[in-house]
Structures are given as C-alpha cells and as structure tokens.
GROMACS .gro file of C-alpha atoms in nm:
model
  313
    1MET     CA    1   0.268  -1.229  -2.111
    2LYS     CA    2   0.426  -1.408  -1.818
    3LEU     CA    3   0.652  -1.243  -1.565
    4THR     CA    4   1.000  -1.400  -1.585
    5ASP     CA    5   1.347  -1.291  -1.473
    6THR     CA    6   1.410  -1.165  -1.827
    7VAL     CA    7   1.094  -0.955  -1.830
    8VAL     CA    8   1.174  -0.812  -1.485
    9ARG     CA    9   1.521  -0.708  -1.603
   10SER     CA   10   1.376  -0.543  -1.914
   11PHE     CA   11   1.152  -0.294  -1.732
   12HIS     CA   12   1.227   0.069  -1.812
   13VAL     CA   13   1.064   0.406  -1.747
   14ALA     CA   14   0.813   0.468  -2.026
   15LYS     CA   15   0.648   0.784  -1.893
   16VAL     CA   16   0.734   1.052  -1.636
   17PHE     CA   17   0.458   1.273  -1.495
   18ARG     CA   18   0.538   1.597  -1.316
   19GLU     CA   19   0.191   1.676  -1.185
   20ASN     CA   20   0.298   1.729  -0.823
   21ALA     CA   21   0.485   2.007  -0.646
   22GLU     CA   22   0.558   1.792  -0.340
   23ARG     CA   23   0.606   1.427  -0.243
   24ILE     CA   24   0.350   1.172  -0.361
   25ASN     CA   25   0.257   1.000  -0.034
   26SER     CA   26   0.041   0.709  -0.158
   27ILE     CA   27  -0.086   0.536  -0.472
   28ASP     CA   28  -0.348   0.274  -0.553
   29PHE     CA   29  -0.449   0.091  -0.872
   30SER     CA   30  -0.816   0.026  -0.946
   31HIS     CA   31  -0.918  -0.344  -0.939
   32ASN     CA   32  -0.945  -0.358  -1.318
   33GLY     CA   33  -0.601  -0.199  -1.356
   34GLU     CA   34  -0.735   0.074  -1.583
   35THR     CA   35  -0.659   0.367  -1.355
   36LEU     CA   36  -0.410   0.464  -1.087
   37ILE     CA   37  -0.478   0.726  -0.821
   38SER     CA   38  -0.220   0.919  -0.620
   39SER     CA   39  -0.230   1.151  -0.320
   40SER     CA   40   0.038   1.407  -0.244
   41ASP     CA   41   0.166   1.638   0.030
   42ASP     CA   42   0.063   1.925  -0.202
   43ASP     CA   43  -0.303   1.829  -0.120
   44SER     CA   44  -0.375   1.702  -0.470
   45ILE     CA   45  -0.536   1.379  -0.591
   46VAL     CA   46  -0.434   1.280  -0.945
   47ILE     CA   47  -0.606   1.007  -1.149
   48TYR     CA   48  -0.402   0.846  -1.428
   49ASP     CA   49  -0.526   0.641  -1.722
   50CYS     CA   50  -0.300   0.333  -1.734
   51GLN     CA   51  -0.404   0.232  -2.085
   52THR     CA   52  -0.323   0.564  -2.251
   53GLY     CA   53  -0.053   0.664  -2.002
   54THR     CA   54  -0.203   1.007  -1.935
   55PRO     CA   55  -0.324   1.204  -1.631
   56LYS     CA   56  -0.706   1.211  -1.648
   57LYS     CA   57  -0.810   1.440  -1.365
   58THR     CA   58  -0.676   1.636  -1.067
   59LEU     CA   59  -0.878   1.710  -0.752
   60TYR     CA   60  -0.774   1.891  -0.435
   61SER     CA   61  -0.822   1.837  -0.063
   62LYS     CA   62  -0.679   2.174   0.040
   63LYS     CA   63  -0.842   2.203   0.380
   64TYR     CA   64  -0.772   1.855   0.519
   65GLY     CA   65  -0.479   1.731   0.312
   66VAL     CA   66  -0.473   1.376   0.174
   67ASP     CA   67  -0.278   1.056   0.248
   68PHE     CA   68  -0.329   0.676   0.229
   69ILE     CA   69  -0.568   0.705  -0.064
   70ARG     CA   70  -0.750   0.379  -0.149
   71TYR     CA   71  -1.002   0.290  -0.417
   72THR     CA   72  -1.323   0.129  -0.292
   73HIS     CA   73  -1.481  -0.138  -0.516
   74SER     CA   74  -1.589   0.132  -0.751
   75GLN     CA   75  -1.348   0.322  -0.971
   76THR     CA   76  -1.540   0.639  -0.894
   77THR     CA   77  -1.501   0.656  -0.514
   78VAL     CA   78  -1.204   0.659  -0.276
   79ILE     CA   79  -1.130   0.676   0.094
   80TYR     CA   80  -0.834   0.866   0.234
   81SER     CA   81  -0.692   0.995   0.560
   82SER     CA   82  -0.642   1.360   0.649
   83ASN     CA   83  -0.304   1.506   0.737
   84LYS     CA   84  -0.431   1.851   0.838
   85VAL     CA   85  -0.704   1.983   1.075
   86ASP     CA   86  -0.811   1.642   1.213
   87ASP     CA   87  -0.762   1.267   1.171
   88THR     CA   88  -1.099   1.189   1.018
   89ILE     CA   89  -1.115   0.950   0.721
   90ARG     CA   90  -1.304   1.083   0.418
   91TYR     CA   91  -1.508   0.900   0.156
   92LEU     CA   92  -1.503   1.094  -0.171
   93SER     CA   93  -1.689   1.069  -0.499
   94LEU     CA   94  -1.436   1.136  -0.776
   95HIS     CA   95  -1.711   1.193  -1.027
   96ASP     CA   96  -1.836   1.518  -0.871
   97ASN     CA   97  -1.564   1.579  -0.605
   98LYS     CA   98  -1.814   1.558  -0.318
   99TYR     CA   99  -1.781   1.385   0.016
  100ILE     CA  100  -2.019   1.093   0.063
  101ARG     CA  101  -1.934   1.028   0.429
  102TYR     CA  102  -1.687   1.101   0.709
  103PHE     CA  103  -1.541   0.846   0.949
  104PRO     CA  104  -1.436   1.024   1.270
  105GLY     CA  105  -1.275   0.839   1.561
  106HIS     CA  106  -0.896   0.845   1.540
  107THR     CA  107  -0.732   1.103   1.765
  108LYS     CA  108  -0.384   1.089   1.608
  109LYS     CA  109  -0.240   1.052   1.258
  110VAL     CA  110  -0.365   0.755   1.055
  111VAL     CA  111  -0.069   0.537   0.954
  112ALA     CA  112  -0.244   0.237   0.794
  113MET     CA  113  -0.545   0.188   0.565
  114SER     CA  114  -0.664  -0.129   0.398
  115MET     CA  115  -0.979  -0.183   0.194
  116SER     CA  116  -1.139  -0.528   0.198
  117PRO     CA  117  -1.096  -0.700  -0.141
  118THR     CA  118  -1.450  -0.838  -0.129
  119ASP     CA  119  -1.690  -0.599   0.045
  120ASP     CA  120  -1.742  -0.250   0.192
  121THR     CA  121  -1.528  -0.312   0.501
  122PHE     CA  122  -1.204  -0.125   0.557
  123LEU     CA  123  -0.940  -0.103   0.829
  124SER     CA  124  -0.754   0.196   0.963
  125GLY     CA  125  -0.467   0.209   1.209
  126SER     CA  126  -0.340   0.517   1.388
  127LEU     CA  127  -0.066   0.649   1.615
  128ASP     CA  128  -0.344   0.661   1.879
  129LYS     CA  129  -0.265   0.285   1.908
  130THR     CA  130  -0.600   0.169   1.778
  131LEU     CA  131  -0.706  -0.035   1.480
  132ARG     CA  132  -1.057   0.048   1.362
  133LEU     CA  133  -1.291  -0.153   1.145
  134TRP     CA  134  -1.541   0.040   0.931
  135ASP     CA  135  -1.819  -0.015   0.681
  136LEU     CA  136  -1.843   0.237   0.397
  137ARG     CA  137  -2.221   0.256   0.449
  138SER     CA  138  -2.199   0.378   0.809
  139PRO     CA  139  -2.007   0.663   0.975
  140THR     CA  140  -2.001   0.463   1.299
  141CYS     CA  141  -1.697   0.251   1.369
  142GLN     CA  142  -1.782  -0.124   1.357
  143GLY     CA  143  -1.507  -0.222   1.598
  144VAL     CA  144  -1.200  -0.093   1.780
  145MET     CA  145  -0.891  -0.284   1.882
  146HIS     CA  146  -0.672  -0.115   2.143
  147LEU     CA  147  -0.312  -0.214   2.085
  148PRO     CA  148   0.016  -0.172   2.274
  149GLY     CA  149   0.182   0.021   1.992
  150ARG     CA  150   0.176   0.158   1.638
  151PRO     CA  151  -0.029  -0.072   1.412
  152VAL     CA  152   0.001  -0.183   1.051
  153ALA     CA  153  -0.273  -0.396   0.895
  154GLY     CA  154  -0.394  -0.570   0.584
  155PHE     CA  155  -0.671  -0.797   0.456
  156ASP     CA  156  -0.612  -1.140   0.309
  157PRO     CA  157  -0.720  -1.181  -0.059
  158GLU     CA  158  -1.048  -1.351   0.041
  159GLY     CA  159  -1.141  -1.067   0.277
  160LEU     CA  160  -1.212  -1.321   0.553
  161ILE     CA  161  -0.921  -1.246   0.783
  162PHE     CA  162  -0.696  -0.952   0.849
  163ALA     CA  163  -0.349  -0.928   0.993
  164ALA     CA  164  -0.239  -0.662   1.241
  165GLY     CA  165   0.126  -0.590   1.301
  166ILE     CA  166   0.198  -0.442   1.642
  167ASN     CA  167   0.508  -0.272   1.782
  168SER     CA  168   0.714  -0.402   1.489
  169GLU     CA  169   0.746  -0.745   1.652
  170MET     CA  170   0.408  -0.916   1.662
  171VAL     CA  171   0.153  -1.026   1.401
  172LYS     CA  172  -0.202  -1.102   1.511
  173LEU     CA  173  -0.455  -1.270   1.281
  174TYR     CA  174  -0.825  -1.191   1.322
  175ASP     CA  175  -1.133  -1.353   1.174
  176LEU     CA  176  -1.347  -1.072   1.036
  177ARG     CA  177  -1.670  -1.239   1.154
  178SER     CA  178  -1.552  -1.272   1.512
  179PHE     CA  179  -1.273  -1.017   1.553
  180ASP     CA  180  -1.424  -0.901   1.884
  181LYS     CA  181  -1.322  -1.237   2.034
  182GLY     CA  182  -0.959  -1.142   1.979
  183PRO     CA  183  -0.697  -1.287   1.745
  184PHE     CA  184  -0.710  -1.657   1.653
  185ASN     CA  185  -0.334  -1.663   1.602
  186THR     CA  186  -0.035  -1.457   1.717
  187PHE     CA  187   0.321  -1.471   1.585
  188LYS     CA  188   0.612  -1.308   1.760
  189LEU     CA  189   0.899  -1.210   1.534
  190GLN     CA  190   1.245  -1.091   1.620
  191GLN     CA  191   1.213  -0.716   1.669
  192ASP     CA  192   1.394  -0.491   1.423
  193ARG     CA  193   1.590  -0.265   1.654
  194ASP     CA  194   1.667   0.011   1.412
  195CYS     CA  195   1.340   0.038   1.218
  196ASP     CA  196   0.962   0.022   1.243
  197TRP     CA  197   0.713  -0.176   1.037
  198THR     CA  198   0.528   0.061   0.805
  199SER     CA  199   0.297  -0.162   0.598
  200MET     CA  200   0.168  -0.516   0.570
  201LYS     CA  201   0.037  -0.693   0.260
  202PHE     CA  202  -0.081  -1.045   0.182
  203SER     CA  203   0.031  -1.220  -0.135
  204SER     CA  204  -0.240  -1.290  -0.394
  205ASP     CA  205  -0.253  -1.657  -0.292
  206GLY     CA  206  -0.289  -1.560   0.077
  207LYS     CA  207   0.010  -1.771   0.181
  208MET     CA  208   0.261  -1.497   0.255
  209ILE     CA  209   0.268  -1.161   0.434
  210LEU     CA  210   0.507  -0.888   0.324
  211ILE     CA  211   0.623  -0.639   0.587
  212SER     CA  212   0.770  -0.304   0.477
  213THR     CA  213   0.977  -0.087   0.710
  214ASN     CA  214   1.133   0.257   0.742
  215GLY     CA  215   1.476   0.092   0.744
  216SER     CA  216   1.663  -0.112   0.485
  217VAL     CA  217   1.494  -0.446   0.544
  218VAL     CA  218   1.177  -0.608   0.408
  219ARG     CA  219   1.040  -0.923   0.568
  220LEU     CA  220   0.842  -1.206   0.412
  221ILE     CA  221   0.663  -1.436   0.654
  222ASP     CA  222   0.443  -1.742   0.627
  223ALA     CA  223   0.081  -1.630   0.671
  224PHE     CA  224  -0.020  -1.954   0.847
  225HIS     CA  225   0.267  -2.019   1.085
  226GLY     CA  226   0.445  -1.683   1.109
  227ASN     CA  227   0.790  -1.820   1.036
  228ASN     CA  228   1.031  -1.594   0.853
  229LEU     CA  229   1.050  -1.706   0.488
  230GLN     CA  230   1.286  -1.439   0.353
  231THR     CA  231   1.463  -1.126   0.472
  232PHE     CA  232   1.531  -0.887   0.185
  233MET     CA  233   1.817  -0.643   0.236
  234GLY     CA  234   2.089  -0.461   0.045
  235TYR     CA  235   1.891  -0.157  -0.067
  236THR     CA  236   1.960   0.197   0.056
  237ASN     CA  237   1.735   0.381   0.299
  238ASN     CA  238   1.956   0.640   0.467
  239LYS     CA  239   1.668   0.870   0.557
  240GLY     CA  240   1.468   0.641   0.788
  241ILE     CA  241   1.154   0.692   0.579
  242PRO     CA  242   0.881   0.439   0.496
  243LEU     CA  243   0.962   0.269   0.165
  244GLU     CA  244   0.674   0.065   0.028
  245ALA     CA  245   0.751  -0.290  -0.084
  246SER     CA  246   0.504  -0.479  -0.305
  247PHE     CA  247   0.439  -0.817  -0.459
  248THR     CA  248   0.398  -0.871  -0.829
  249PRO     CA  249   0.041  -0.997  -0.898
  250ASP     CA  250   0.162  -1.359  -0.931
  251SER     CA  251   0.343  -1.335  -0.592
  252GLN     CA  252   0.662  -1.452  -0.766
  253PHE     CA  253   0.863  -1.136  -0.697
  254VAL     CA  254   0.887  -0.865  -0.434
  255PHE     CA  255   1.023  -0.522  -0.518
  256VAL     CA  256   1.108  -0.208  -0.324
  257GLY     CA  257   1.247   0.138  -0.402
  258SER     CA  258   1.537   0.310  -0.230
  259THR     CA  259   1.667   0.654  -0.136
  260ASP     CA  260   1.929   0.632  -0.414
  261SER     CA  261   1.678   0.587  -0.699
  262LYS     CA  262   1.715   0.212  -0.751
  263ILE     CA  263   1.454  -0.064  -0.752
  264HIS     CA  264   1.553  -0.398  -0.599
  265TRP     CA  265   1.374  -0.719  -0.703
  266TRP     CA  266   1.381  -1.056  -0.525
  267ASN     CA  267   1.243  -1.400  -0.594
  268THR     CA  268   0.995  -1.487  -0.315
  269GLU     CA  269   1.061  -1.860  -0.334
  270ASN     CA  270   1.439  -1.871  -0.297
  271GLY     CA  271   1.513  -1.515  -0.178
  272SER     CA  272   1.767  -1.448  -0.452
  273LYS     CA  273   1.801  -1.096  -0.594
  274THR     CA  274   1.658  -1.098  -0.946
  275ALA     CA  275   1.745  -0.749  -1.061
  276ILE     CA  276   1.830  -0.392  -0.969
  277SER     CA  277   1.654  -0.142  -1.195
  278GLU     CA  278   1.797   0.207  -1.231
  279ALA     CA  279   1.526   0.468  -1.189
  280LYS     CA  280   1.554   0.837  -1.274
  281HIS     CA  281   1.384   0.968  -0.960
  282SER     CA  282   1.516   1.289  -0.809
  283GLY     CA  283   1.430   1.176  -0.456
  284ALA     CA  284   1.354   0.861  -0.257
  285ILE     CA  285   1.120   0.608  -0.422
  286GLN     CA  286   0.857   0.584  -0.151
  287ASN     CA  287   0.573   0.415  -0.340
  288ILE     CA  288   0.594   0.119  -0.572
  289GLN     CA  289   0.305  -0.095  -0.694
  290PHE     CA  290   0.243  -0.336  -0.978
  291ASN     CA  291  -0.071  -0.308  -1.188
  292PRO     CA  292  -0.308  -0.596  -1.094
  293LYS     CA  293  -0.410  -0.662  -1.457
  294PHE     CA  294  -0.154  -0.514  -1.697
  295MET     CA  295   0.221  -0.561  -1.738
  296MET     CA  296   0.326  -0.226  -1.592
  297PHE     CA  297   0.412  -0.077  -1.257
  298ALA     CA  298   0.441   0.269  -1.103
  299THR     CA  299   0.701   0.435  -0.880
  300THR     CA  300   0.694   0.777  -0.716
  301CYS     CA  301   0.904   1.048  -0.555
  302ASN     CA  302   0.764   1.398  -0.623
  303HIS     CA  303   0.705   1.264  -0.973
  304MET     CA  304   0.517   0.960  -1.102
  305HIS     CA  305   0.695   0.710  -1.327
  306PHE     CA  306   0.522   0.441  -1.536
  307TRP     CA  307   0.738   0.137  -1.621
  308LEU     CA  308   0.696  -0.107  -1.911
  309PRO     CA  309   0.894  -0.413  -2.019
  310SER     CA  310   1.097  -0.394  -2.340
  311VAL     CA  311   1.080  -0.765  -2.423
  312ASP     CA  312   0.786  -0.966  -2.556
  313GLU     CA  313   0.786  -1.316  -2.418
   0.00000   0.00000   0.00000
C-alpha cells in the first residue's frame, strides 16, 4: 500500500490505550515495526504489539524516572535518560528488566537522544551544553562536544554523519569517523525568536533535516546546503511545549500534533497542507511517529492512540 493524499486523509483512530496516569514523554518504534515502546512521567515503560494492537508489557523506572526512550538494534534492549536523581543514561534489558550498563557524564537534564541506525553508537545532548557520543559496549564517553547553547542532534540514515543544532539558529554536520576535528559544514539559519528547537531528524533518503520546536513552526532544511526548503505553520501550540514532528517513512509527508488535538500534514516537496486529522486526545499531542514498516502511526498525550487508514489503495 502506497501513501497518497487520499490515504493520509483516511487515517482514523483505531485503538486508544489508557495505560498511563501521566503524560507520555517519548515513543520509539522497533526497526521491524513490530513493537512500539513508550516512556511516561509516571515512571512507566510500556511495550505495545503493533500487529495485534495490544499492550504487551509494562516496566517501571521508579527511582530514576524515564524519558527519551530509544530502542537499540535489538528489540529487547533500550536506552533512556533519567529525569530524577541524576542525569545518567541507562541501558536496560526489557527481557528481564535489568540494567546492562550506565552512561554517566551529563550534569544537567538530557534533552536529546539519537541511536545510530547502523551500529552501537548513540548521541546525547543536555542542558549542560554538551553533546556526547557513546558506544553501548562501554560506559566511557567516546567524545564530548562543548557547545554555546542547548543542543539537538540526529544521525543520518547511513549512520556516517550526525547533525547538531545549536542555540536554535545553527546546524553543524560532523563526520562520525573524525568528529573530533570539528564540523565539516555549518549552516546558520534565521533564529526563531519566540521558540527553541527541540528535535532534529533526517529524512529516510538523507536529503532533508526536519527541525521541531516548542512553538508553532516546523522547519525543513536541505541536509547538504542548509537552505530552508519549507516552513510549516498554522498549527496550535499555545503552551510553549515541545511538539514532535516526524516524516512518513517515504519522506513524502511531514506531520505534527497540536495543543488542540489536531494533526497537521504537509507535502515535503511543495509545502502544501495535505490534511488536518481530528484526534480525540484530551491534552496536547506531544509525540507522533509513523511505523517504519506498517501503514500505521501513533500519537500520544497521557494516552496512546494507534491510527489506521480506512481506504485500501
């Protein structure tokens, strides 16, 4: 099934899960699309089966809290940041709910995490104004970049380069094999005065970078030259909170939630608005991601919603 304007407009909420008492703060699909994991401010980790549309398992991180949860290359292990006690990153086995390793180093809240799509490397960015590069096999940080402001970061689909967004106005590109030599390219964008960048993602073809904010603007830039391709606006964010924007797996569309329970879709090529989907969320839609392998996506407030299309093309 191919993603078309008609299919996009036909998406509807197929399942609502009320597993959480508080806000779901991050979600991540496994590479094979079979499961989705979520972390919440209520300290719980919930694993969902995307094929049966059911919650499979709930684990808790009561002592340290849990945020920015990310699958590694295995469906049975995750990394996540702490939001209580300290700012250490934890590597957890889901199979037996045991920690495999800790990654200490950040001295303030972690605000960005990105797992390499190809190996055991991952990136973390923090309000301590550092970006750290790690290897799952070692508790020692592989590299630290000291930055002039709050960082966001993401790997390209080949896992060869990563992008760092700094101070909501600059994008620096690093080669993973020689990141210690500094960035090989830097783009300066017009600074958003009334919002901060909150996440950065490459498109599946590696040609575009999507920048989410805590305002009501999403930016799409060229990953090679840094020029602004599209500026997506017209959705509501009256709370100044981070609203995650995402690509569809074919990079054809970008979508984002809002504080008034709507989902806005745009065409990445011409910037036109494709659809506005009415959600039934009780609060702001802070997380939104498309399944990498199946025709479904997930949105969250305190609840998790699974969406399916109602047309067969």
